[in-house]
XYZ file of C-alpha atoms in Angstrom:
478
model
C 0.000 0.000 0.000
C 1.295 3.398 -0.871
C 2.363 5.887 1.736
C 0.298 8.928 2.591
C 0.964 12.237 0.925
C 3.403 14.282 2.868
C 1.870 17.082 4.952
C 2.744 20.699 4.456
C 5.412 20.561 7.108
C 6.798 17.141 6.223
C 9.907 16.763 4.179
C 10.430 13.243 2.875
C 7.325 11.191 2.042
C 6.963 11.943 -1.683
C 3.907 11.265 -3.802
C 3.387 7.511 -3.754
C -0.111 7.807 -2.291
C -1.554 9.553 -5.319
C 0.536 7.988 -8.061
C 0.683 4.250 -8.309
C 3.442 2.263 -9.955
C 3.055 2.145 -13.713
C 4.377 -1.399 -13.622
C 1.349 -2.598 -11.704
C -1.383 -4.024 -13.913
C -3.098 -6.516 -11.634
C -6.705 -5.829 -10.727
C -7.131 -4.203 -7.346
C -10.149 -4.893 -5.155
C -12.694 -2.078 -5.118
C -12.157 0.066 -2.004
C -15.296 0.518 0.042
C -15.367 4.283 -0.348
C -15.656 4.175 -4.159
C -18.345 1.497 -4.321
C -21.417 3.196 -5.754
C -19.476 6.394 -6.411
C -20.270 8.135 -9.698
C -16.620 7.713 -10.736
C -16.191 4.130 -9.496
C -15.456 2.628 -12.931
C -12.818 5.229 -13.796
C -11.214 5.155 -10.350
C -11.078 1.366 -10.409
C -9.475 1.456 -13.846
C -6.747 3.782 -12.589
C -6.207 1.642 -9.511
C -5.930 -1.514 -11.634
C -3.410 0.112 -13.969
C -1.387 1.596 -11.150
C -1.993 5.224 -12.114
C -3.620 5.976 -8.764
C -2.657 4.863 -5.273
C -4.837 4.450 -2.215
C -4.368 5.205 1.466
C -3.006 2.798 4.094
C -6.514 2.315 5.515
C -7.695 0.893 2.177
C -9.603 3.998 1.053
C -9.213 6.195 -2.035
C -10.975 9.300 -0.670
C -12.538 10.228 -4.031
C -14.165 13.379 -2.648
C -10.969 14.686 -1.063
C -9.690 17.955 -2.558
C -6.601 17.597 -4.728
C -3.798 20.129 -4.397
C -2.014 22.022 -7.129
C 1.141 20.014 -6.530
C -0.673 16.682 -6.630
C -2.502 17.633 -9.805
C 0.580 18.618 -11.797
C 2.285 15.423 -10.637
C -0.543 13.380 -12.150
C -0.499 15.349 -15.395
C 3.262 14.981 -15.729
C 2.961 11.236 -15.190
C 0.129 10.667 -17.625
C 1.464 13.027 -20.311
C 5.039 11.868 -19.989
C 6.582 15.281 -19.228
C 10.185 14.910 -18.086
C 11.975 18.158 -18.998
C 12.315 20.583 -16.111
C 12.595 24.346 -15.852
C 14.634 26.246 -13.288
C 12.315 27.521 -10.565
C 12.539 30.645 -8.443
C 9.271 30.372 -6.535
C 9.808 31.453 -2.961
C 7.657 28.667 -1.542
C 9.001 25.693 -3.556
C 12.319 24.525 -2.191
C 14.581 21.990 -3.896
C 14.277 19.782 -0.827
C 10.500 19.575 -1.341
C 9.237 16.535 -3.286
C 7.023 18.782 -5.419
C 9.945 20.832 -6.793
C 10.658 18.478 -9.699
C 6.959 18.153 -10.554
C 6.418 21.911 -10.596
C 9.585 22.323 -12.658
C 8.212 19.892 -15.263
C 4.826 21.625 -15.290
C 6.356 25.076 -15.778
C 8.612 23.763 -18.556
C 5.585 22.203 -20.277
C 3.910 25.614 -20.094
C 0.532 24.662 -18.694
C 0.815 26.387 -15.329
C 2.730 29.217 -13.693
C 2.996 30.997 -10.383
C 1.214 33.836 -8.636
C 1.887 37.559 -8.722
C 3.972 37.423 -5.530
C 6.298 34.765 -6.977
C 4.745 31.842 -5.111
C 3.340 28.599 -6.494
C 1.226 27.418 -3.535
C 1.625 23.728 -4.246
C -0.460 22.755 -1.216
C -3.458 24.896 -2.137
C -6.548 23.033 -3.315
C -6.972 23.279 -7.099
C -10.271 24.843 -8.169
C -12.421 23.667 -11.055
C -11.848 26.849 -13.036
C -8.092 26.449 -12.555
C -8.378 22.896 -13.891
C -10.192 24.222 -16.969
C -7.426 26.760 -17.656
C -4.773 24.069 -17.264
C -6.640 21.830 -19.733
C -6.933 24.693 -22.227
C -3.197 25.398 -22.038
C -2.241 21.733 -22.033
C -4.311 20.911 -25.119
C -4.034 24.320 -26.822
C -7.806 24.594 -26.988
C -9.457 27.256 -29.095
C -9.392 30.748 -27.614
C -12.400 31.883 -29.631
C -15.380 33.087 -27.674
C -17.725 30.205 -26.886
C -20.990 30.902 -25.061
C -21.106 29.793 -21.449
C -24.277 27.946 -20.532
C -23.938 27.502 -16.790
C -26.305 29.043 -14.261
C -23.359 30.395 -12.268
C -21.536 31.992 -15.210
C -21.217 35.209 -13.225
C -19.078 33.408 -10.639
C -16.492 32.294 -13.205
C -13.451 34.560 -13.120
C -12.799 36.648 -16.236
C -9.428 34.965 -16.738
C -11.090 31.531 -16.806
C -14.250 32.093 -18.871
C -12.808 31.186 -22.300
C -11.020 28.153 -20.890
C -14.123 26.905 -19.079
C -16.189 27.301 -22.239
C -13.612 25.516 -24.399
C -13.061 22.675 -21.940
C -16.796 22.204 -21.483
C -17.390 22.222 -25.248
C -14.864 19.387 -25.624
C -16.509 17.619 -22.672
C -13.203 17.569 -20.855
C -14.849 19.065 -17.796
C -18.605 19.178 -17.322
C -20.981 20.992 -15.037
C -23.172 19.606 -12.303
C -26.696 18.167 -12.703
C -28.203 21.398 -11.365
C -26.743 23.353 -14.285
C -23.915 24.994 -12.365
C -20.190 24.744 -13.009
C -18.908 25.459 -9.497
C -15.819 27.392 -10.639
C -14.451 28.026 -7.161
C -15.135 24.573 -5.800
C -12.058 22.584 -4.907
C -11.457 19.843 -7.461
C -11.809 16.363 -5.979
C -9.554 13.376 -6.617
C -12.360 11.703 -8.579
C -12.920 14.759 -10.756
C -9.173 15.045 -11.350
C -9.033 11.473 -12.631
C -11.892 12.141 -15.049
C -10.514 15.432 -16.350
C -6.997 14.115 -16.889
C -8.347 11.014 -18.616
C -10.416 13.164 -20.951
C -7.460 15.469 -21.553
C -5.188 12.594 -22.566
C -7.766 11.482 -25.120
C -7.398 14.851 -26.879
C -3.601 14.798 -26.721
C -1.675 13.451 -29.750
C 0.483 10.461 -28.875
C 3.767 12.107 -27.849
C 4.802 9.897 -24.976
C 3.390 9.095 -21.588
C 0.611 6.628 -20.980
C -2.988 6.641 -22.127
C -5.574 5.830 -19.471
C -9.025 4.583 -20.301
C -11.124 7.666 -21.051
C -13.916 8.498 -18.678
C -17.069 6.986 -20.176
C -19.053 10.233 -19.993
C -16.274 12.818 -20.058
C -16.015 14.245 -16.581
C -18.941 12.327 -15.060
C -21.549 14.539 -13.510
C -22.197 13.359 -9.950
C -25.529 11.626 -9.625
C -25.969 13.149 -6.198
C -25.498 16.661 -4.948
C -21.776 17.446 -5.173
C -19.945 17.293 -1.881
C -20.000 20.906 -0.617
C -17.257 22.674 1.224
C -17.661 22.645 4.976
C -18.994 26.193 4.821
C -21.291 26.876 1.848
C -20.545 30.581 2.063
C -16.782 30.139 2.073
C -14.735 30.394 -1.100
C -11.958 27.813 -0.823
C -8.577 29.041 -2.054
C -9.677 30.768 -5.272
C -7.787 30.398 -8.507
C -5.137 32.734 -9.827
C -4.708 34.602 -13.087
C -3.692 31.706 -15.312
C -5.192 28.628 -13.826
C -3.159 29.454 -10.807
C -0.394 31.220 -12.663
C 0.676 34.322 -14.481
C 0.529 34.646 -18.209
C -3.152 33.804 -18.592
C -4.348 37.345 -19.063
C -5.893 37.583 -15.609
C -5.215 40.474 -13.289
C -6.744 39.100 -10.105
C -4.489 39.681 -7.126
C -5.326 37.126 -4.479
C -4.981 37.766 -0.752
C -1.880 36.327 0.847
C -0.228 36.213 4.243
C 3.430 36.659 5.067
C 5.651 36.742 8.148
C 3.621 33.934 9.702
C 5.540 33.273 12.882
C 5.187 32.955 16.618
C 6.459 35.039 19.500
C 6.006 33.898 23.067
C 5.110 30.216 23.522
C 4.040 28.881 26.902
C 2.938 25.446 28.028
C -0.698 25.894 26.994
C -0.684 29.055 24.856
C 1.168 30.520 21.885
C 1.364 34.023 20.431
C 1.068 34.065 16.611
C 1.862 36.892 14.194
C 0.632 37.300 10.608
C 0.971 40.082 8.027
C -2.022 40.127 5.624
C -1.668 41.551 2.118
C -5.140 43.087 2.173
C -7.706 44.248 4.694
C -10.070 41.498 5.735
C -10.169 38.701 8.293
C -7.505 36.191 9.275
C -8.860 32.743 10.173
C -6.882 30.101 12.012
C -7.231 26.580 13.352
C -4.824 24.564 15.494
C -4.110 20.862 14.972
C -1.778 18.405 16.693
C 1.257 18.170 14.432
C 1.571 15.118 12.221
C 3.752 14.458 9.186
C 1.176 12.342 7.388
C -1.699 14.755 6.945
C -3.046 17.016 4.250
C -3.648 20.629 5.236
C -7.278 21.707 5.622
C -8.847 23.843 2.920
C -9.456 27.550 3.484
C -13.148 26.802 3.964
C -12.343 24.231 6.638
C -10.012 26.647 8.407
C -12.856 29.169 8.450
C -15.114 26.603 10.068
C -12.526 25.554 12.642
C -11.912 22.150 11.058
C -8.635 20.362 10.389
C -10.319 18.021 7.904
C -13.856 17.427 6.685
C -15.120 16.116 10.045
C -12.619 16.961 12.794
C -12.630 20.164 14.806
C -9.328 21.788 15.653
C -7.863 22.127 19.120
C -8.575 25.855 18.938
C -9.748 28.176 16.179
C -10.881 31.725 15.630
C -10.654 34.818 13.493
C -9.277 38.330 13.851
C -9.818 41.491 11.816
C -6.769 42.456 9.771
C -5.492 45.532 7.966
C -3.450 45.059 4.821
C 0.287 45.365 5.371
C -0.066 45.594 9.150
C 0.979 42.749 11.439
C -1.844 41.160 13.393
C -1.359 39.060 16.514
C -3.595 36.481 18.152
C -3.347 33.881 20.890
C -4.009 30.197 20.464
C -4.846 28.255 23.593
C -6.199 24.943 24.797
C -2.779 23.415 24.097
C -0.897 20.707 25.999
C 2.589 21.168 27.429
C 5.618 19.896 25.504
C 3.581 19.067 22.385
C 4.004 19.842 18.669
C 1.195 21.693 16.901
C 0.466 23.146 13.493
C -1.442 26.419 13.215
C -3.148 26.749 9.806
C -3.811 30.330 8.701
C -5.943 31.729 5.849
C -6.976 35.257 4.865
C -10.237 36.426 3.297
C -10.682 39.883 1.803
C -13.858 41.953 1.793
C -14.932 40.482 -1.556
C -14.769 36.892 -0.355
C -11.493 36.019 -2.074
C -9.274 33.654 -0.104
C -5.573 33.190 0.272
C -4.000 29.782 0.402
C -3.598 27.980 3.715
C -0.270 28.642 5.427
C 0.989 26.297 8.155
C 3.022 27.283 11.191
C 4.641 24.602 13.317
C 5.442 25.219 16.978
C 6.099 23.274 20.149
C 4.802 24.224 23.571
C 7.103 24.563 26.562
C 7.434 21.750 29.107
C 5.185 22.189 32.127
C 5.301 21.059 35.722
C 2.930 19.791 38.374
C 1.976 23.344 39.348
C 2.095 25.074 35.919
C -0.855 26.914 34.411
C -3.037 24.148 32.961
C -5.533 26.127 30.901
C -6.616 29.654 30.049
C -9.368 30.965 27.820
C -11.967 33.607 27.066
C -15.605 33.318 28.083
C -17.034 36.667 27.002
C -15.910 40.112 25.815
C -17.883 43.361 25.744
C -16.933 46.980 25.074
C -15.590 47.495 28.597
C -15.232 44.056 30.171
C -13.792 40.641 29.501
C -14.437 37.354 31.263
C -11.452 35.029 31.123
C -10.582 31.889 33.029
C -7.550 29.957 34.188
C -6.629 26.851 36.112
C -3.348 25.435 37.303
C -1.744 22.289 38.632
C -2.814 18.685 38.788
C -4.903 16.674 41.204
C -3.041 16.566 44.508
C -0.939 19.672 43.778
C -0.632 21.945 46.834
C -2.471 25.279 46.594
C -0.201 27.658 44.690
C -0.722 31.354 43.875
C -1.883 31.859 40.280
C -1.102 35.425 39.252
C -2.119 37.561 36.295
C -1.266 40.948 34.817
C -3.191 42.912 32.163
C -1.580 45.480 29.846
C -2.513 47.078 26.545
C -1.279 45.183 23.492
C 0.844 48.167 22.492
C 2.920 47.923 25.690
C 6.066 45.829 26.053
C 5.777 42.402 27.651
C 6.680 42.234 31.351
C 9.188 39.615 32.484
C 8.163 36.517 34.396
C 9.408 38.081 37.636
C 7.479 41.303 36.932
C 4.294 39.317 36.353
C 4.867 37.441 39.609
C 5.295 40.833 41.328
C 2.167 42.334 39.682
C 4.236 44.793 37.632
C 4.214 45.982 34.034
C 7.303 46.168 31.814
C 8.430 49.460 33.391
C 8.346 47.958 36.870
C 5.270 49.914 37.920
C 3.031 48.008 40.344
C -0.459 47.295 39.042
C -3.655 46.902 41.042
C -6.989 45.238 40.341
C -8.352 44.766 37.774
C -4.985 45.066 36.011
C -3.360 42.496 38.264
C -4.518 39.885 40.719
C -3.785 36.621 42.525
C -5.966 33.522 42.613
C -5.439 31.155 45.511
C -8.145 28.605 44.802
C -7.686 24.876 44.496
C -5.691 23.376 41.617
C -7.444 21.904 38.555
C -10.554 24.054 39.233
C -11.337 26.602 36.511
C -11.168 30.067 38.066
C -13.102 32.917 36.422
C -11.696 36.431 36.236
C -13.846 39.469 35.379
C -11.743 42.260 33.898
C -13.502 45.618 34.078
C -12.733 49.206 33.178
C -11.387 48.343 29.750
C -11.535 50.677 26.746
C -13.777 49.869 23.799
C -12.182 48.556 20.606
C -8.816 48.038 22.270
C -6.435 45.095 22.296
C -5.014 43.804 25.585
C -2.594 41.127 26.729
C -3.272 39.032 29.821
C -0.275 37.224 31.324
C -0.570 34.283 33.728
C 2.060 32.621 35.914
C 2.197 30.436 39.008
C 4.678 31.052 41.814
C 5.490 27.955 43.870
C 7.653 29.382 46.638
C 9.738 31.386 44.193
C 9.752 28.765 41.438
C 7.951 30.309 38.489
C 6.031 28.381 35.860
C 6.203 29.182 32.121
C 4.345 32.403 31.311
C 1.046 32.058 29.456
C -0.254 34.859 27.219
C -3.874 35.460 26.289
C -4.855 38.245 23.881
C -8.281 39.882 24.035
C -9.868 42.682 22.016
C -12.850 44.618 23.337
C -15.872 45.276 21.158
C -16.559 48.605 19.496
């Protein structure tokens, strides 16, 4: 059985999950999750011929979104592209398995990068991007062909001719309800159908020729699998099917400088610089090498895959070009996590999903065990904290509140109820909780200023032995 696709933060697993061995021609048993699927016959054919690999649990995941990197790898394999270009994308390193596949795709001329010199190999590929790739790959007619889909208005200007041409050739079809779904993430099953249909229209110039899909790109007999949030627009396509040179001028949102500052045992401080004004969404997942990143829509909904909620998630308003900070909490001490970040602008356009890996600090028997936010108004905030483990002696749990624009106090200053200048703070800006360990203690912060960001620091002091500092960011309402 093939190995899983490498995750965004993995470095060595390659692409054996998606691509099977071309030397394999024995019939494979039908995986349970494709039985009765609209693409079962085509998927089974690819499995039998070794073009497609399954997952270690025996599934194919036909409705799973395919990424840009995965898609070009399949095209290169089936079309026999071997020549490679020299790449200078900032997000495709030579150590990454996808480098050689992207290099082949760029050399073949059917895909390019984005305006900010990124390729975004881990972004889900959209259906309109797939149409543009097919048009470039097969040199389809660029003459104006009428679009007949109910959602024509949702198709980007840079993709309209390609969608029309690809649909006319029945390389990629619409859905039974008459829509095309241009911004929907392309599924593995749809990818198999489209590539099969594309190969049929390609003169024999090398590569392998899979059995064509019996009805072009088969229209699902049931309602297409929606994104986790119907209103979300998963990682929209770029100007040329995800690349420059296609005549499009759409500048997609993006995030940069995704990093972390202070990391405690149960909290972490994350920083992001958005390219445009909008909202930054984030979700936290336990780190694992063998996972695929969630889509932008899933990040918005606080999911790390189609069905699993993240450890913590949220959103924060962002101004283009200005760093935004937020706290993630609910973490466990001495544990690796991945924070997935996505940006949406005011028009509903989405950036790709950017991962950030971090590891929490080791804790102790008396360390802060949890912190969180219960409610925030214009002038108050209800937060909570607990410390220690069952049987831990009662230990002072201390907190300090300062405006987000102020410098962080040291651990000793927090223990002494001081800010970064050494000035002593009084309630509600500082306080000590002496309740029992494990119990969640509520703290009502009053006298705050509307529409203002604050930082709340927590620490325990066990006879002069200080725990790791925990940081919780809050922002009052307008």
